[in-house]
PDB file of C-alpha atoms in Angstrom:
ATOM      1  CA  GLN A   1     -72.897 -79.871 -57.357  1.00 85.00           C
ATOM      2  CA  VAL A   2     -71.287 -81.187 -60.609  1.00 92.00           C
ATOM      3  CA  GLN A   3     -67.935 -83.354 -60.726  1.00 94.00           C
ATOM      4  CA  LEU A   4     -66.527 -84.808 -63.612  1.00 96.00           C
ATOM      5  CA  GLU A   5     -64.938 -88.106 -62.940  1.00 95.00           C
ATOM      6  CA  GLU A   6     -61.906 -89.154 -65.820  1.00 96.00           C
ATOM      7  CA  SER A   7     -61.023 -92.725 -66.531  1.00 95.00           C
ATOM      8  CA  GLY A   8     -59.107 -94.799 -69.236  1.00 97.00           C
ATOM      9  CA  GLY A   9     -55.222 -93.547 -68.878  1.00 96.00           C
ATOM     10  CA  GLY A  10     -52.453 -95.806 -68.559  1.00 97.00           C
ATOM     11  CA  LEU A  11     -49.165 -97.010 -70.086  1.00 98.00           C
ATOM     12  CA  VAL A  12     -49.072 -97.875 -73.783  1.00 98.00           C
ATOM     13  CA  GLN A  13     -46.456 -98.719 -76.332  1.00 98.00           C
ATOM     14  CA  ALA A  14     -45.800 -96.504 -79.085  1.00 98.00           C
ATOM     15  CA  GLY A  15     -48.265 -96.802 -81.890  1.00 98.00           C
ATOM     16  CA  GLY A  16     -51.136 -98.395 -79.586  1.00 98.00           C
ATOM     17  CA  SER A  17     -54.434 -96.892 -78.591  1.00 98.00           C
ATOM     18  CA  LEU A  18     -56.363 -95.908 -75.645  1.00 98.00           C
ATOM     19  CA  ARG A  19     -60.158 -94.257 -74.921  1.00 98.00           C
ATOM     20  CA  LEU A  20     -60.246 -91.738 -72.103  1.00 98.00           C
ATOM     21  CA  SER A  21     -63.837 -91.528 -70.645  1.00 98.00           C
ATOM     22  CA  CYS A  22     -65.288 -88.398 -68.774  1.00 98.00           C
ATOM     23  CA  ALA A  23     -68.656 -89.017 -66.649  1.00 97.00           C
ATOM     24  CA  ALA A  24     -70.730 -85.948 -65.753  1.00 96.00           C
ATOM     25  CA  HIS A  25     -71.955 -86.648 -62.560  1.00 95.00           C
ATOM     26  CA  GLY A  26     -74.662 -84.669 -61.231  1.00 92.00           C
ATOM     27  CA  SER A  27     -77.627 -82.313 -61.495  1.00 89.00           C
ATOM     28  CA  VAL A  28     -76.524 -82.203 -65.628  1.00 91.00           C
ATOM     29  CA  LEU A  29     -79.569 -80.309 -67.527  1.00 91.00           C
ATOM     30  CA  THR A  30     -77.324 -79.470 -70.976  1.00 93.00           C
ATOM     31  CA  ILE A  31     -74.337 -80.017 -71.981  1.00 95.00           C
ATOM     32  CA  HIS A  32     -72.941 -77.239 -74.082  1.00 96.00           C
ATOM     33  CA  SER A  33     -69.366 -78.612 -74.695  1.00 97.00           C
ATOM     34  CA  MET A  34     -66.981 -80.925 -73.791  1.00 97.00           C
ATOM     35  CA  GLY A  35     -63.214 -81.439 -74.504  1.00 98.00           C
ATOM     36  CA  TRP A  36     -59.558 -81.924 -73.176  1.00 98.00           C
ATOM     37  CA  ASP A  37     -56.981 -80.735 -72.637  1.00 97.00           C
ATOM     38  CA  ARG A  38     -53.400 -82.102 -71.707  1.00 98.00           C
ATOM     39  CA  GLN A  39     -50.203 -80.959 -70.221  1.00 98.00           C
ATOM     40  CA  GLY A  40     -47.244 -82.415 -71.458  1.00 97.00           C
ATOM     41  CA  PRO A  41     -43.773 -82.874 -69.021  1.00 94.00           C
ATOM     42  CA  GLY A  42     -42.197 -79.491 -69.346  1.00 94.00           C
ATOM     43  CA  LYS A  43     -45.181 -78.347 -71.876  1.00 96.00           C
ATOM     44  CA  GLU A  44     -48.116 -75.761 -71.371  1.00 97.00           C
ATOM     45  CA  ARG A  45     -51.416 -76.970 -71.263  1.00 96.00           C
ATOM     46  CA  GLU A  46     -52.840 -77.081 -74.455  1.00 97.00           C
ATOM     47  CA  LEU A  47     -56.219 -78.258 -76.400  1.00 97.00           C
ATOM     48  CA  VAL A  48     -56.449 -81.645 -77.462  1.00 98.00           C
ATOM     49  CA  ALA A  49     -60.104 -82.013 -78.953  1.00 98.00           C
ATOM     50  CA  GLN A  50     -63.701 -80.385 -78.316  1.00 98.00           C
ATOM     51  CA  MET A  51     -66.976 -80.971 -79.028  1.00 98.00           C
ATOM     52  CA  THR A  52     -69.756 -78.598 -78.725  1.00 96.00           C
ATOM     53  CA  GLU A  53     -73.677 -79.671 -78.461  1.00 93.00           C
ATOM     54  CA  SER A  54     -74.399 -79.109 -82.301  1.00 95.00           C
ATOM     55  CA  GLY A  55     -71.631 -81.795 -82.884  1.00 94.00           C
ATOM     56  CA  VAL A  56     -68.770 -79.662 -84.222  1.00 96.00           C
ATOM     57  CA  THR A  57     -65.819 -80.734 -83.471  1.00 97.00           C
ATOM     58  CA  GLU A  58     -61.990 -79.221 -83.301  1.00 98.00           C
ATOM     59  CA  TYR A  59     -58.541 -81.088 -82.941  1.00 98.00           C
ATOM     60  CA  ALA A  60     -55.507 -80.044 -82.138  1.00 98.00           C
ATOM     61  CA  ASP A  61     -53.221 -80.620 -85.409  1.00 98.00           C
ATOM     62  CA  SER A  62     -51.054 -82.497 -83.540  1.00 97.00           C
ATOM     63  CA  VAL A  63     -53.634 -85.512 -82.682  1.00 98.00           C
ATOM     64  CA  ARG A  64     -56.112 -84.625 -85.817  1.00 98.00           C
ATOM     65  CA  GLY A  65     -56.691 -87.825 -87.859  1.00 97.00           C
ATOM     66  CA  ARG A  66     -55.877 -90.276 -84.849  1.00 98.00           C
ATOM     67  CA  PHE A  67     -57.645 -88.994 -81.936  1.00 98.00           C
ATOM     68  CA  THR A  68     -61.868 -89.019 -82.061  1.00 98.00           C
ATOM     69  CA  ILE A  69     -63.994 -86.929 -79.526  1.00 98.00           C
ATOM     70  CA  SER A  70     -67.214 -88.395 -79.039  1.00 97.00           C
ATOM     71  CA  ILE A  71     -70.254 -87.698 -76.475  1.00 97.00           C
ATOM     72  CA  ASP A  72     -73.071 -89.809 -75.610  1.00 95.00           C
ATOM     73  CA  THR A  73     -75.632 -87.323 -74.001  1.00 93.00           C
ATOM     74  CA  ARG A  74     -77.465 -89.616 -72.660  1.00 94.00           C
ATOM     75  CA  LYS A  75     -74.516 -91.033 -70.607  1.00 95.00           C
ATOM     76  CA  LYS A  76     -73.397 -87.578 -70.007  1.00 96.00           C
ATOM     77  CA  THR A  77     -70.048 -89.342 -70.809  1.00 97.00           C
ATOM     78  CA  MET A  78     -67.384 -88.091 -73.148  1.00 97.00           C
ATOM     79  CA  TYR A  79     -64.641 -90.450 -74.647  1.00 98.00           C
ATOM     80  CA  LEU A  80     -61.675 -89.920 -76.345  1.00 98.00           C
ATOM     81  CA  GLN A  81     -60.464 -92.599 -78.620  1.00 98.00           C
ATOM     82  CA  MET A  82     -56.617 -92.474 -79.107  1.00 98.00           C
ATOM     83  CA  THR A  83     -55.051 -94.416 -81.796  1.00 98.00           C
ATOM     84  CA  ASP A  84     -51.285 -94.630 -83.060  1.00 98.00           C
ATOM     85  CA  LEU A  85     -50.081 -92.591 -79.975  1.00 98.00           C
ATOM     86  CA  LYS A  86     -46.551 -91.097 -79.984  1.00 98.00           C
ATOM     87  CA  PRO A  87     -44.478 -90.668 -77.220  1.00 97.00           C
ATOM     88  CA  GLU A  88     -45.264 -86.794 -77.351  1.00 97.00           C
ATOM     89  CA  ASP A  89     -48.913 -87.588 -76.707  1.00 98.00           C
ATOM     90  CA  THR A  90     -47.408 -88.507 -72.688  1.00 98.00           C
ATOM     91  CA  ALA A  91     -49.223 -86.097 -70.907  1.00 98.00           C
ATOM     92  CA  VAL A  92     -52.291 -85.709 -68.085  1.00 98.00           C
ATOM     93  CA  TYR A  93     -55.314 -85.411 -69.828  1.00 98.00           C
ATOM     94  CA  TYR A  94     -58.157 -83.004 -68.110  1.00 98.00           C
ATOM     95  CA  CYS A  95     -61.728 -83.145 -68.760  1.00 97.00           C
ATOM     96  CA  ASN A  96     -63.331 -79.937 -69.373  1.00 97.00           C
ATOM     97  CA  ALA A  97     -67.217 -79.267 -69.851  1.00 97.00           C
ATOM     98  CA  ASP A  98     -69.479 -76.470 -70.319  1.00 97.00           C
ATOM     99  CA  LEU A  99     -72.932 -77.447 -68.741  1.00 95.00           C
ATOM    100  CA  THR A 100     -75.926 -76.071 -67.559  1.00 93.00           C
ATOM    101  CA  ALA A 101     -76.482 -77.792 -63.923  1.00 88.00           C
ATOM    102  CA  TRP A 102     -79.042 -76.140 -61.634  1.00 79.00           C
ATOM    103  CA  PRO A 103     -79.012 -73.646 -60.931  1.00 83.00           C
ATOM    104  CA  ARG A 104     -76.854 -71.916 -63.805  1.00 90.00           C
ATOM    105  CA  ARG A 105     -74.761 -72.473 -66.879  1.00 93.00           C
ATOM    106  CA  GLN A 106     -70.915 -72.996 -65.631  1.00 94.00           C
ATOM    107  CA  ASP A 107     -67.822 -74.706 -66.410  1.00 95.00           C
ATOM    108  CA  PHE A 108     -66.544 -77.671 -64.852  1.00 95.00           C
ATOM    109  CA  TYR A 109     -63.050 -79.168 -64.869  1.00 95.00           C
ATOM    110  CA  GLY A 110     -61.540 -82.927 -64.245  1.00 96.00           C
ATOM    111  CA  GLN A 111     -58.364 -83.824 -61.686  1.00 96.00           C
ATOM    112  CA  GLY A 112     -56.853 -85.300 -64.971  1.00 96.00           C
ATOM    113  CA  THR A 113     -55.777 -88.958 -66.107  1.00 97.00           C
ATOM    114  CA  GLN A 114     -52.273 -89.662 -66.829  1.00 98.00           C
ATOM    115  CA  VAL A 115     -51.554 -91.420 -70.506  1.00 98.00           C
ATOM    116  CA  THR A 116     -47.921 -92.566 -70.468  1.00 98.00           C
ATOM    117  CA  VAL A 117     -46.714 -94.103 -74.262  1.00 98.00           C
ATOM    118  CA  SER A 118     -43.258 -95.441 -74.078  1.00 97.00           C
ATOM    119  CA  SER A 119     -40.974 -95.618 -77.219  1.00 94.00           C
TER     120      SER A 119
END
C-alpha cells in the first residue's frame, strides 16, 4: 500500500518562498509522473505543476517562472519550490502520483497542505 505524505505548507508574506514536499511511502516500483494541484477559497481545483518520469514538466500559466517542480527518484519524493508568492497562491495544495506499486499501476493522492500568502 502506498501513501503520499505532503509537508512544507504554512503562512508566508507576499514575495516570500516555500518548498513543498511529497513523499511516497510504500512499495513503489516506478514513478511515472507526479504533480501538484491546488484549490483556493471559492475556486475550482487546478493543476499547478506536473513532471513525468522522462523529465517533461508542465506548469500553470499563473505559476510559470515562479514555481519549480522536481523529483528525487531515490527518495521517492517530489518537491515544489515556490518563490515570489502572491496572495492568489493561497490554497490547499494536493500531491498526486501515477505510480507502479505492487501489484499494479495506479493513481495516488495526498491529503493536502495549506499554503497561505498574506499581503
